[in-house]
Amino acid sequence: MTPYEKLLEENKAWAGEMIDEDPDYFNRLAHLQTPEFLWIGCSDSRVPADKITGTQPGEIFVHRNIANMVVHTDVNLLSVLDYAVNHLKVKHVIVCGHYGCGGIKAAMTNHDYQHVLNMWLRNIKDVYSMYRKELNEIKNEEQRTDRLVELNVKEQVMHLAQTAIIQRAWAHEQRPHLHGWVYGLKDGLIKSVFEMPAGTHIDNLYEYDNL
Ligand code: CO
C-alpha cells in the first residue's frame, strides 16, 4: 500500500469508528455548522488546530497559511473572516503562531526564496522592522526567533482589528473577542500573548466612523 492509499484506508476506518460510536454522527454534522471559533494558524503540519485544542468536527472554523498571517489584501483570508464573523457568527477569533516557525525563521534570513515566497515573507520582515530595536537586543538566535513569533501574532491580531469586518461586528454585536496565542512545539502547550476584547480602541487612523 502506498502512503496516500493508507490515508484513504485510515479514513474508512475512522468513518466506521465514528458511526459505531454514534450512528447519527455524520447525518447531524452534515446539517449543522455552528462553530464558536475561527482559528487562523500556521500551515505547519505539527500544529493541527483541532488536535491541540481537543475540539471536534463542527467546533472550529479554520484558516491556515505560512506563519499565520493576516494580510489586508489577502482575499482568501478576508473571505474566511467575513464568512466566519458575519454568517457563522463566531464569538472568538484566534491567531495562533508557534515557536520554531519555519516561516518566521526564513523571514529572518537574507536568503532569496524567489517569487511568491519572497512576497509572503516580506510581511514578516515588516514586523521585524517595527520591533527591530527590541529584537536586535536578544543575542540568542532561538530566543530572538521566538520573540518575533510572539510579536508577529500580536501584529496579526491588530491587523484583524483594523478591518471593517471586525469593527462592524464589534460596534453592532459586541463580538468577536480576538486572541493572540503561541503554541510550543516542544511542550505542546499554548500560551496567550495578546488579547483584544470586542470594542477595543485602536489607532484612530484605522478606525471607521460610519459602520
Ligand atoms: Co509555522
PDB file of C-alpha atoms and ligand atoms in Angstrom:
ATOM      1  CA  MET A   1       0.000   0.000   0.000  1.00  0.00           C
ATOM      2  CA  THR A   2       1.387   3.429  -0.899  1.00  0.00           C
ATOM      3  CA  PRO A   3       1.336   6.207   1.712  1.00  0.00           C
ATOM      4  CA  TYR A   4      -1.539   8.015   0.020  1.00  0.00           C
ATOM      5  CA  GLU A   5      -3.575   4.814  -0.184  1.00  0.00           C
ATOM      6  CA  LYS A   6      -3.023   4.394   3.540  1.00  0.00           C
ATOM      7  CA  LEU A   7      -4.685   7.792   4.062  1.00  0.00           C
ATOM      8  CA  LEU A   8      -7.807   6.573   2.293  1.00  0.00           C
ATOM      9  CA  GLU A   9      -7.810   3.311   4.251  1.00  0.00           C
ATOM     10  CA  GLU A  10      -7.427   5.205   7.529  1.00  0.00           C
ATOM     11  CA  ASN A  11     -10.299   7.430   6.515  1.00  0.00           C
ATOM     12  CA  LYS A  12     -12.601   4.422   6.014  1.00  0.00           C
ATOM     13  CA  ALA A  13     -11.603   3.019   9.377  1.00  0.00           C
ATOM     14  CA  TRP A  14     -12.205   6.383  11.082  1.00  0.00           C
ATOM     15  CA  ALA A  15     -15.635   6.882   9.484  1.00  0.00           C
ATOM     16  CA  GLY A  16     -16.579   3.364  10.608  1.00  0.00           C
ATOM     17  CA  GLU A  17     -15.485   4.029  14.179  1.00  0.00           C
ATOM     18  CA  MET A  18     -17.451   7.269  14.333  1.00  0.00           C
ATOM     19  CA  ILE A  19     -20.625   5.542  13.154  1.00  0.00           C
ATOM     20  CA  ASP A  20     -20.083   2.697  15.622  1.00  0.00           C
ATOM     21  CA  GLU A  21     -19.973   5.243  18.428  1.00  0.00           C
ATOM     22  CA  ASP A  22     -22.865   7.363  17.174  1.00  0.00           C
ATOM     23  CA  PRO A  23     -24.914   6.177  14.169  1.00  0.00           C
ATOM     24  CA  ASP A  24     -26.363   9.672  13.638  1.00  0.00           C
ATOM     25  CA  TYR A  25     -22.965  11.417  13.761  1.00  0.00           C
ATOM     26  CA  PHE A  26     -22.466  12.376  10.092  1.00  0.00           C
ATOM     27  CA  ASN A  27     -26.133  12.989   9.480  1.00  0.00           C
ATOM     28  CA  ARG A  28     -26.172  15.547  12.273  1.00  0.00           C
ATOM     29  CA  LEU A  29     -22.921  17.265  11.234  1.00  0.00           C
ATOM     30  CA  ALA A  30     -23.973  17.458   7.600  1.00  0.00           C
ATOM     31  CA  HIS A  31     -26.891  19.664   8.564  1.00  0.00           C
ATOM     32  CA  LEU A  32     -25.305  21.857  11.165  1.00  0.00           C
ATOM     33  CA  GLN A  33     -22.210  24.016  11.406  1.00  0.00           C
ATOM     34  CA  THR A  34     -22.174  26.420  14.337  1.00  0.00           C
ATOM     35  CA  PRO A  35     -18.550  26.841  15.391  1.00  0.00           C
ATOM     36  CA  GLU A  36     -17.805  29.426  18.074  1.00  0.00           C
ATOM     37  CA  PHE A  37     -14.214  29.843  16.969  1.00  0.00           C
ATOM     38  CA  LEU A  38     -12.300  30.984  13.919  1.00  0.00           C
ATOM     39  CA  TRP A  39      -8.716  29.723  14.016  1.00  0.00           C
ATOM     40  CA  ILE A  40      -6.038  31.443  11.947  1.00  0.00           C
ATOM     41  CA  GLY A  41      -2.972  29.250  12.263  1.00  0.00           C
ATOM     42  CA  CYS A  42       0.247  28.242  10.563  1.00  0.00           C
ATOM     43  CA  SER A  43       0.169  25.617   7.795  1.00  0.00           C
ATOM     44  CA  ASP A  44       2.883  23.705   9.681  1.00  0.00           C
ATOM     45  CA  SER A  45       1.899  20.025   9.857  1.00  0.00           C
ATOM     46  CA  ARG A  46       2.861  19.891  13.536  1.00  0.00           C
ATOM     47  CA  VAL A  47       0.166  22.357  14.607  1.00  0.00           C
ATOM     48  CA  PRO A  48      -3.237  20.752  13.916  1.00  0.00           C
ATOM     49  CA  ALA A  49      -5.852  23.143  15.298  1.00  0.00           C
ATOM     50  CA  ASP A  50      -8.378  20.529  16.395  1.00  0.00           C
ATOM     51  CA  LYS A  51      -5.963  18.042  17.943  1.00  0.00           C
ATOM     52  CA  ILE A  52      -4.112  20.547  20.128  1.00  0.00           C
ATOM     53  CA  THR A  53      -7.349  22.112  21.379  1.00  0.00           C
ATOM     54  CA  GLY A  54      -9.283  18.864  21.810  1.00  0.00           C
ATOM     55  CA  THR A  55     -12.088  20.122  19.575  1.00  0.00           C
ATOM     56  CA  GLN A  56     -14.363  18.003  17.393  1.00  0.00           C
ATOM     57  CA  PRO A  57     -15.531  18.457  13.796  1.00  0.00           C
ATOM     58  CA  GLY A  58     -18.006  21.348  13.748  1.00  0.00           C
ATOM     59  CA  GLU A  59     -16.360  23.289  16.566  1.00  0.00           C
ATOM     60  CA  ILE A  60     -13.611  25.313  14.861  1.00  0.00           C
ATOM     61  CA  PHE A  61     -13.619  27.117  11.508  1.00  0.00           C
ATOM     62  CA  VAL A  62     -10.045  27.057  10.252  1.00  0.00           C
ATOM     63  CA  HIS A  63      -7.789  29.131   8.011  1.00  0.00           C
ATOM     64  CA  ARG A  64      -4.113  28.316   7.792  1.00  0.00           C
ATOM     65  CA  ASN A  65      -1.228  29.877   5.890  1.00  0.00           C
ATOM     66  CA  ILE A  66       2.533  30.187   6.288  1.00  0.00           C
ATOM     67  CA  ALA A  67       3.220  31.918   9.617  1.00  0.00           C
ATOM     68  CA  ASN A  68      -0.474  32.644  10.394  1.00  0.00           C
ATOM     69  CA  MET A  69      -0.539  35.995   8.635  1.00  0.00           C
ATOM     70  CA  VAL A  70      -3.424  38.463   8.348  1.00  0.00           C
ATOM     71  CA  VAL A  71      -2.625  40.377   5.162  1.00  0.00           C
ATOM     72  CA  HIS A  72      -5.190  43.042   4.310  1.00  0.00           C
ATOM     73  CA  THR A  73      -5.057  42.297   0.574  1.00  0.00           C
ATOM     74  CA  ASP A  74      -5.444  38.517   1.020  1.00  0.00           C
ATOM     75  CA  VAL A  75      -8.869  37.771  -0.448  1.00  0.00           C
ATOM     76  CA  ASN A  76      -8.713  34.193   0.827  1.00  0.00           C
ATOM     77  CA  LEU A  77      -8.175  35.221   4.461  1.00  0.00           C
ATOM     78  CA  LEU A  78     -10.725  38.056   4.218  1.00  0.00           C
ATOM     79  CA  SER A  79     -13.375  35.761   2.746  1.00  0.00           C
ATOM     80  CA  VAL A  80     -12.884  33.284   5.579  1.00  0.00           C
ATOM     81  CA  LEU A  81     -13.045  36.121   8.122  1.00  0.00           C
ATOM     82  CA  ASP A  82     -16.154  37.642   6.542  1.00  0.00           C
ATOM     83  CA  TYR A  83     -17.955  34.290   6.446  1.00  0.00           C
ATOM     84  CA  ALA A  84     -16.941  33.313   9.976  1.00  0.00           C
ATOM     85  CA  VAL A  85     -17.902  36.676  11.509  1.00  0.00           C
ATOM     86  CA  ASN A  86     -20.995  37.585   9.509  1.00  0.00           C
ATOM     87  CA  HIS A  87     -22.546  34.210   8.725  1.00  0.00           C
ATOM     88  CA  LEU A  88     -21.263  31.724  11.296  1.00  0.00           C
ATOM     89  CA  LYS A  89     -21.297  34.476  13.964  1.00  0.00           C
ATOM     90  CA  VAL A  90     -18.169  33.227  15.734  1.00  0.00           C
ATOM     91  CA  LYS A  91     -17.558  34.619  19.205  1.00  0.00           C
ATOM     92  CA  HIS A  92     -13.784  34.268  19.129  1.00  0.00           C
ATOM     93  CA  VAL A  93     -11.082  34.716  16.509  1.00  0.00           C
ATOM     94  CA  ILE A  94      -7.780  33.134  17.426  1.00  0.00           C
ATOM     95  CA  VAL A  95      -4.472  33.843  15.700  1.00  0.00           C
ATOM     96  CA  CYS A  96      -2.189  31.024  16.782  1.00  0.00           C
ATOM     97  CA  GLY A  97       1.514  31.079  15.945  1.00  0.00           C
ATOM     98  CA  HIS A  98       4.070  28.569  17.115  1.00  0.00           C
ATOM     99  CA  TYR A  99       7.600  28.690  18.424  1.00  0.00           C
ATOM    100  CA  GLY A 100      10.199  27.417  15.950  1.00  0.00           C
ATOM    101  CA  CYS A 101       8.075  28.571  12.994  1.00  0.00           C
ATOM    102  CA  GLY A 102       9.875  27.955   9.684  1.00  0.00           C
ATOM    103  CA  GLY A 103       8.232  30.943   8.012  1.00  0.00           C
ATOM    104  CA  ILE A 104       9.421  33.278  10.750  1.00  0.00           C
ATOM    105  CA  LYS A 105      12.927  31.791  10.586  1.00  0.00           C
ATOM    106  CA  ALA A 106      13.031  32.190   6.803  1.00  0.00           C
ATOM    107  CA  ALA A 107      11.997  35.842   7.048  1.00  0.00           C
ATOM    108  CA  MET A 108      14.898  36.485   9.430  1.00  0.00           C
ATOM    109  CA  THR A 109      17.481  35.366   6.863  1.00  0.00           C
ATOM    110  CA  ASN A 110      18.776  37.292   3.850  1.00  0.00           C
ATOM    111  CA  HIS A 111      18.103  34.364   1.574  1.00  0.00           C
ATOM    112  CA  ASP A 112      16.256  34.902  -1.717  1.00  0.00           C
ATOM    113  CA  TYR A 113      13.382  32.372  -1.700  1.00  0.00           C
ATOM    114  CA  GLN A 114      12.224  33.730  -5.063  1.00  0.00           C
ATOM    115  CA  HIS A 115       8.881  34.774  -6.462  1.00  0.00           C
ATOM    116  CA  VAL A 116       5.856  34.482  -4.222  1.00  0.00           C
ATOM    117  CA  LEU A 117       7.673  33.247  -1.128  1.00  0.00           C
ATOM    118  CA  ASN A 118       9.631  36.493  -1.008  1.00  0.00           C
ATOM    119  CA  MET A 119       6.346  38.393  -1.269  1.00  0.00           C
ATOM    120  CA  TRP A 120       4.836  36.474   1.618  1.00  0.00           C
ATOM    121  CA  LEU A 121       7.909  36.630   3.850  1.00  0.00           C
ATOM    122  CA  ARG A 122       8.127  40.361   3.231  1.00  0.00           C
ATOM    123  CA  ASN A 123       5.112  40.784   5.520  1.00  0.00           C
ATOM    124  CA  ILE A 124       7.041  39.117   8.341  1.00  0.00           C
ATOM    125  CA  LYS A 125      10.163  41.188   7.653  1.00  0.00           C
ATOM    126  CA  ASP A 126       7.993  44.281   8.085  1.00  0.00           C
ATOM    127  CA  VAL A 127       7.031  43.091  11.574  1.00  0.00           C
ATOM    128  CA  TYR A 128      10.700  42.547  12.395  1.00  0.00           C
ATOM    129  CA  SER A 129      11.429  46.036  11.178  1.00  0.00           C
ATOM    130  CA  MET A 130       8.815  47.529  13.553  1.00  0.00           C
ATOM    131  CA  TYR A 131      10.404  45.826  16.553  1.00  0.00           C
ATOM    132  CA  ARG A 132      13.998  45.894  15.325  1.00  0.00           C
ATOM    133  CA  LYS A 133      15.418  47.540  18.449  1.00  0.00           C
ATOM    134  CA  GLU A 134      13.894  45.047  20.890  1.00  0.00           C
ATOM    135  CA  LEU A 135      14.706  42.046  18.711  1.00  0.00           C
ATOM    136  CA  ASN A 136      18.307  43.007  17.978  1.00  0.00           C
ATOM    137  CA  GLU A 137      18.993  43.177  21.709  1.00  0.00           C
ATOM    138  CA  ILE A 138      18.235  39.441  22.017  1.00  0.00           C
ATOM    139  CA  LYS A 139      21.538  37.746  21.248  1.00  0.00           C
ATOM    140  CA  ASN A 140      20.362  34.124  21.365  1.00  0.00           C
ATOM    141  CA  GLU A 141      19.011  33.336  17.909  1.00  0.00           C
ATOM    142  CA  GLU A 142      16.346  30.868  19.041  1.00  0.00           C
ATOM    143  CA  GLN A 143      15.061  33.322  21.643  1.00  0.00           C
ATOM    144  CA  ARG A 144      15.035  36.121  19.061  1.00  0.00           C
ATOM    145  CA  THR A 145      13.018  33.932  16.688  1.00  0.00           C
ATOM    146  CA  ASP A 146      10.554  33.010  19.424  1.00  0.00           C
ATOM    147  CA  ARG A 147      10.082  36.652  20.370  1.00  0.00           C
ATOM    148  CA  LEU A 148       9.365  37.519  16.731  1.00  0.00           C
ATOM    149  CA  VAL A 149       6.800  34.691  16.694  1.00  0.00           C
ATOM    150  CA  GLU A 150       5.037  36.393  19.635  1.00  0.00           C
ATOM    151  CA  LEU A 151       5.273  39.896  18.170  1.00  0.00           C
ATOM    152  CA  ASN A 152       4.060  38.639  14.809  1.00  0.00           C
ATOM    153  CA  VAL A 153       0.966  37.111  16.412  1.00  0.00           C
ATOM    154  CA  LYS A 154       0.258  40.425  18.148  1.00  0.00           C
ATOM    155  CA  GLU A 155       0.588  42.348  14.861  1.00  0.00           C
ATOM    156  CA  GLN A 156      -1.719  39.950  13.032  1.00  0.00           C
ATOM    157  CA  VAL A 157      -4.371  40.352  15.745  1.00  0.00           C
ATOM    158  CA  MET A 158      -4.059  44.139  15.306  1.00  0.00           C
ATOM    159  CA  HIS A 159      -4.498  43.670  11.545  1.00  0.00           C
ATOM    160  CA  LEU A 160      -7.777  41.887  12.268  1.00  0.00           C
ATOM    161  CA  ALA A 161      -8.916  44.802  14.418  1.00  0.00           C
ATOM    162  CA  GLN A 162      -8.100  47.174  11.546  1.00  0.00           C
ATOM    163  CA  THR A 163     -10.660  45.519   9.256  1.00  0.00           C
ATOM    164  CA  ALA A 164     -14.182  46.902   8.866  1.00  0.00           C
ATOM    165  CA  ILE A 165     -15.405  43.303   9.205  1.00  0.00           C
ATOM    166  CA  ILE A 166     -14.250  43.149  12.825  1.00  0.00           C
ATOM    167  CA  GLN A 167     -15.053  46.763  13.664  1.00  0.00           C
ATOM    168  CA  ARG A 168     -18.622  46.419  12.366  1.00  0.00           C
ATOM    169  CA  ALA A 169     -19.207  43.262  14.415  1.00  0.00           C
ATOM    170  CA  TRP A 170     -17.743  44.968  17.474  1.00  0.00           C
ATOM    171  CA  ALA A 171     -19.988  48.013  17.022  1.00  0.00           C
ATOM    172  CA  HIS A 172     -23.237  46.119  16.441  1.00  0.00           C
ATOM    173  CA  GLU A 173     -22.836  42.786  18.227  1.00  0.00           C
ATOM    174  CA  GLN A 174     -20.019  43.205  20.774  1.00  0.00           C
ATOM    175  CA  ARG A 175     -18.130  40.263  19.342  1.00  0.00           C
ATOM    176  CA  PRO A 176     -15.786  38.603  18.470  1.00  0.00           C
ATOM    177  CA  HIS A 177     -13.060  38.596  21.078  1.00  0.00           C
ATOM    178  CA  LEU A 178      -9.642  38.474  19.377  1.00  0.00           C
ATOM    179  CA  HIS A 179      -6.906  36.261  20.807  1.00  0.00           C
ATOM    180  CA  GLY A 180      -3.174  36.020  20.056  1.00  0.00           C
ATOM    181  CA  TRP A 181      -1.755  32.652  21.051  1.00  0.00           C
ATOM    182  CA  VAL A 182       1.538  30.833  20.592  1.00  0.00           C
ATOM    183  CA  TYR A 183       1.845  27.054  20.583  1.00  0.00           C
ATOM    184  CA  GLY A 184       5.013  25.352  21.840  1.00  0.00           C
ATOM    185  CA  LEU A 185       6.229  22.511  19.627  1.00  0.00           C
ATOM    186  CA  LYS A 186       8.440  21.328  22.487  1.00  0.00           C
ATOM    187  CA  ASP A 187       5.802  21.016  25.219  1.00  0.00           C
ATOM    188  CA  GLY A 188       2.515  21.047  23.319  1.00  0.00           C
ATOM    189  CA  LEU A 189       1.224  23.980  25.358  1.00  0.00           C
ATOM    190  CA  ILE A 190      -0.498  27.128  24.145  1.00  0.00           C
ATOM    191  CA  LYS A 191       0.396  30.486  25.686  1.00  0.00           C
ATOM    192  CA  SER A 192      -1.747  33.601  25.380  1.00  0.00           C
ATOM    193  CA  VAL A 193       0.387  36.587  24.349  1.00  0.00           C
ATOM    194  CA  PHE A 194      -2.157  39.236  23.282  1.00  0.00           C
ATOM    195  CA  GLU A 195      -5.884  39.836  23.752  1.00  0.00           C
ATOM    196  CA  MET A 196      -8.290  42.308  22.191  1.00  0.00           C
ATOM    197  CA  PRO A 197     -11.805  42.173  23.657  1.00  0.00           C
ATOM    198  CA  ALA A 198     -14.637  43.432  21.446  1.00  0.00           C
ATOM    199  CA  GLY A 199     -14.698  47.231  21.281  1.00  0.00           C
ATOM    200  CA  THR A 200     -11.019  47.813  21.975  1.00  0.00           C
ATOM    201  CA  HIS A 201      -9.959  51.167  20.543  1.00  0.00           C
ATOM    202  CA  ILE A 202      -7.128  51.131  18.062  1.00  0.00           C
ATOM    203  CA  ASP A 203      -5.047  53.785  16.317  1.00  0.00           C
ATOM    204  CA  ASN A 204      -7.614  56.345  15.145  1.00  0.00           C
ATOM    205  CA  LEU A 205      -6.194  56.263  11.633  1.00  0.00           C
ATOM    206  CA  TYR A 206      -7.640  52.765  11.198  1.00  0.00           C
ATOM    207  CA  GLU A 207     -10.991  53.282  12.917  1.00  0.00           C
ATOM    208  CA  TYR A 208     -14.076  53.562  10.721  1.00  0.00           C
ATOM    209  CA  ASP A 209     -16.751  56.033  11.855  1.00  0.00           C
ATOM    210  CA  ASN A 210     -19.696  55.050   9.634  1.00  0.00           C
ATOM    211  CA  LEU A 211     -20.088  51.342  10.338  1.00  0.00           C
TER     212      LEU A 211
HETATM  213 CO    CO B   1       4.947  27.938  11.195  1.00  0.00          CO
END
